Short mmCIF file of C-alpha atoms in Angstrom, two decimals:
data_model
loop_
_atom_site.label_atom_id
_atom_site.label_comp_id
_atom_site.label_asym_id
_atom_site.label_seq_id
_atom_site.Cartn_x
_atom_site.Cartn_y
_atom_site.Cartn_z
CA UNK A 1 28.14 35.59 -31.47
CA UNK A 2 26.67 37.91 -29.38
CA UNK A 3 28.73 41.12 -29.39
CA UNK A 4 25.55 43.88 -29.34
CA UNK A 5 26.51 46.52 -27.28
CA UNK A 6 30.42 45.69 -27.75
CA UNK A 7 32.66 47.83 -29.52
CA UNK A 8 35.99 47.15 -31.00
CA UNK A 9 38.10 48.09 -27.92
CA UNK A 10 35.48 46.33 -25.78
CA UNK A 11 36.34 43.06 -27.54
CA UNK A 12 40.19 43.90 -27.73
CA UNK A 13 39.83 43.94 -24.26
CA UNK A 14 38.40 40.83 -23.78
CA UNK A 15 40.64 38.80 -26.08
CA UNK A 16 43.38 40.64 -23.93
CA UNK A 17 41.54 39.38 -20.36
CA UNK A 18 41.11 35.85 -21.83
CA UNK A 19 44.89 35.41 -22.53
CA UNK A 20 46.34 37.05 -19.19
CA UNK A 21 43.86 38.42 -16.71
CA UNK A 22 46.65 39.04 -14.66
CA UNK A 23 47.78 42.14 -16.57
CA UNK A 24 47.31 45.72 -15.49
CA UNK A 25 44.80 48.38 -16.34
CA UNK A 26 47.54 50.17 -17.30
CA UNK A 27 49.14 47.12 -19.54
CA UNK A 28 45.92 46.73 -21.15
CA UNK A 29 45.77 50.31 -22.21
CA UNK A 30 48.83 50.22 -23.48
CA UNK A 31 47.50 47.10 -25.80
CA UNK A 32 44.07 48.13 -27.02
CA UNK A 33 45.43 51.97 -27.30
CA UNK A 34 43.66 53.64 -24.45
CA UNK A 35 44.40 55.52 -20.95
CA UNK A 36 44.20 53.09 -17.55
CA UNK A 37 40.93 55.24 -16.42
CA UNK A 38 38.33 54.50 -19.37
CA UNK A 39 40.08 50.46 -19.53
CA UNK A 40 39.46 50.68 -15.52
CA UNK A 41 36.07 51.67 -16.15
CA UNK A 42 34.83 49.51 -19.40
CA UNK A 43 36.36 46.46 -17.50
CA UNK A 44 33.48 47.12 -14.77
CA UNK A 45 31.01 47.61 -17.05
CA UNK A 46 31.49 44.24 -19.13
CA UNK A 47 32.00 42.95 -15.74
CA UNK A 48 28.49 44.55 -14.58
CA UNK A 49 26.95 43.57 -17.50
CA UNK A 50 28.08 39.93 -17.59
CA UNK A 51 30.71 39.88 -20.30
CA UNK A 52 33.20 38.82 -17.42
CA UNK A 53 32.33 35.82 -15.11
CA UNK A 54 35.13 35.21 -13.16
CA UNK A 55 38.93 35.31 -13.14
CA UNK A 56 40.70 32.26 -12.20
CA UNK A 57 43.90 30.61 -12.32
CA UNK A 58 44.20 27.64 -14.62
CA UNK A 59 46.33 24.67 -12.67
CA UNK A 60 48.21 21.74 -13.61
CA UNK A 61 46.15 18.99 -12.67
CA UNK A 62 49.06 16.07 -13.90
CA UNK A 63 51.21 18.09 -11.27
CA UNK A 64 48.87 18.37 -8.35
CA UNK A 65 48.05 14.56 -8.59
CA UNK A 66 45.02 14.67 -10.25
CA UNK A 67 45.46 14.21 -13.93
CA UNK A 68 43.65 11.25 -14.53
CA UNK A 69 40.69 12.79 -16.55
CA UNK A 70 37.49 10.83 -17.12
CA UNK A 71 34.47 12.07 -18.97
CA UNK A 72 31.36 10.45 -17.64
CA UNK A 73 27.61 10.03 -19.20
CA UNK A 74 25.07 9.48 -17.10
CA UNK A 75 21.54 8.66 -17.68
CA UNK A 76 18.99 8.80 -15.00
CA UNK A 77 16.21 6.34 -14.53
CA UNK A 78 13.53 8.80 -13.99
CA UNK A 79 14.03 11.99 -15.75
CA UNK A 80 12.07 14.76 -14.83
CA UNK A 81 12.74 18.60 -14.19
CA UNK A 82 13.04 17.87 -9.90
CA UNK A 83 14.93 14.65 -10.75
CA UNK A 84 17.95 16.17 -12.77
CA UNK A 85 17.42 19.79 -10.53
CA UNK A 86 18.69 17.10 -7.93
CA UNK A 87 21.23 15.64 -9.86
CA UNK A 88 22.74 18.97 -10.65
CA UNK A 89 22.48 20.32 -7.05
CA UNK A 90 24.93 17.06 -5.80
CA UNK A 91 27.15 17.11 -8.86
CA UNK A 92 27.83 20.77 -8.18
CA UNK A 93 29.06 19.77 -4.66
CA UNK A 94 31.52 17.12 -6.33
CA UNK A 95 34.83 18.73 -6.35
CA UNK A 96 36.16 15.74 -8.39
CA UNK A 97 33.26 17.23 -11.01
CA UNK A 98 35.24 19.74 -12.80
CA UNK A 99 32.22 20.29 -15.57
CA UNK A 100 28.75 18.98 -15.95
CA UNK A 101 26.49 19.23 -18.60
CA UNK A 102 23.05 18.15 -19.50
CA UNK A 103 23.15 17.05 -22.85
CA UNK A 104 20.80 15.25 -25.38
CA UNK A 105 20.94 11.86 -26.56
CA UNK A 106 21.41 8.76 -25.14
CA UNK A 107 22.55 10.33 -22.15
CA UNK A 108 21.12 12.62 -19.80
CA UNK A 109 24.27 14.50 -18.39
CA UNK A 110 28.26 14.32 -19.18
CA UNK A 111 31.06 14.86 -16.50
CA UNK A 112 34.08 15.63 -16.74
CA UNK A 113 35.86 14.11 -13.82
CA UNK A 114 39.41 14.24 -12.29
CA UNK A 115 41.19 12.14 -10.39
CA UNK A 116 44.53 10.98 -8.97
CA UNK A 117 44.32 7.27 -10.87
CA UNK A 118 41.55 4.45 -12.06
CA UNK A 119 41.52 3.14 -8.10
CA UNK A 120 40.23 6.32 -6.47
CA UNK A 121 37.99 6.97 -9.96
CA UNK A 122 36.23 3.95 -9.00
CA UNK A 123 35.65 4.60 -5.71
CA UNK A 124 34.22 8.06 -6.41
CA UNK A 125 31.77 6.07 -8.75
CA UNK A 126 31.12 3.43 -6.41
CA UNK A 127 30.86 5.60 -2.69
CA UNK A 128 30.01 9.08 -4.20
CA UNK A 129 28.49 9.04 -8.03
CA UNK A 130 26.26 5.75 -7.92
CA UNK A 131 24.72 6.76 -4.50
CA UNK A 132 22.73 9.84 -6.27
CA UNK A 133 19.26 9.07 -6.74
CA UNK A 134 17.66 8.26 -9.94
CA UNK A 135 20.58 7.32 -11.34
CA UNK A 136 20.12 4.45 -14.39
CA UNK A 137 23.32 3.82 -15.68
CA UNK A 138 27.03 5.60 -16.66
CA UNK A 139 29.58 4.86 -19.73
CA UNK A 140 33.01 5.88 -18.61
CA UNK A 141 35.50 7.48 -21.18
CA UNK A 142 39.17 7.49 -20.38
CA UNK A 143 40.95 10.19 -21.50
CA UNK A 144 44.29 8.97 -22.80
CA UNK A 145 45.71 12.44 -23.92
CA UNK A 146 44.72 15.77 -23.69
CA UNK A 147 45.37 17.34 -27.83
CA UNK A 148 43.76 20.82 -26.99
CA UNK A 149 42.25 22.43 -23.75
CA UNK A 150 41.44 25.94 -24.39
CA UNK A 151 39.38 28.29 -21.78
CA UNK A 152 39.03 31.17 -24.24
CA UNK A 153 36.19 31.97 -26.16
CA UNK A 154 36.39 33.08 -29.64
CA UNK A 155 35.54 36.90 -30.39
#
């Protein structure tokens, strides 16, 4: 882990961010034993320096009609640095693509796909996925149930 730089209150206050970025400067002071104005202004700095991404709100995909959760390898037929710079450049405009990765192996890249059922998660494969270029086959795996899905890192 890459802490260099961090202190002990700087990583307080990201274990605090991670499980409630909704809180209050002045909540988190009052967790990690500081006044709002130097929590106020370390937040910006890990924010500055790239500690902090983003904050987001985490949703309930079962409830909003997309639960059905498919991770998908893909290997392309022609792998090269403009091939897969191409690949990434459509996934990333896939909203059904929740995460892509390229990975090693026997695969090129892994997907993490939602959808509202098997029906419309074949024809995003069939009318979106397969129409990519360079694109040399795909192993589907069905998620039956989700056991752990954490967005926090560990510090």
């Amino acid at each position: 882990m890459n802490t260099e730089g961090l202190d002990s209150t700087d990583i307080a206050i990201l274990r605090t961010l991670q499980e409630n970025a909704r809180l209050s400067n002045k909540e988190i002071a009052g967790i990690v034993h500081l006044s709002s104005t130097p929590v106020y202004e370390r937040i910006r700095r890990l924010e500055q320096k790239g500690y902090i991404n983003k904050y987001m709100a985490v949703l309930d995909a079962e409830r909003l009609g997309c639960g059905f959760v498919v991770f998908c390898s893909v290997k392309l037929n022609c792998l090269t640095k403009k091939t897969a710079d191409e690949f990434a450049q459509l996934v990333r405009e896939m909203p059904e693509v929740t995460e892509c990765y390229n990975i090693s192996g026997s695969f090129d890249f892994l997907l993490k796909i939602h959808a509202r059922d098997m029906a419309s998660y074949r024809e995003f494969v069939l009318w979106r996925l397969t129409q990519i270029p360079h694109i040399g086959s795909l192993e589907s795996t069905f998620v039956m149930e989700e056991i752990k899905h954490d967005h926090g890192i560990i510090l």
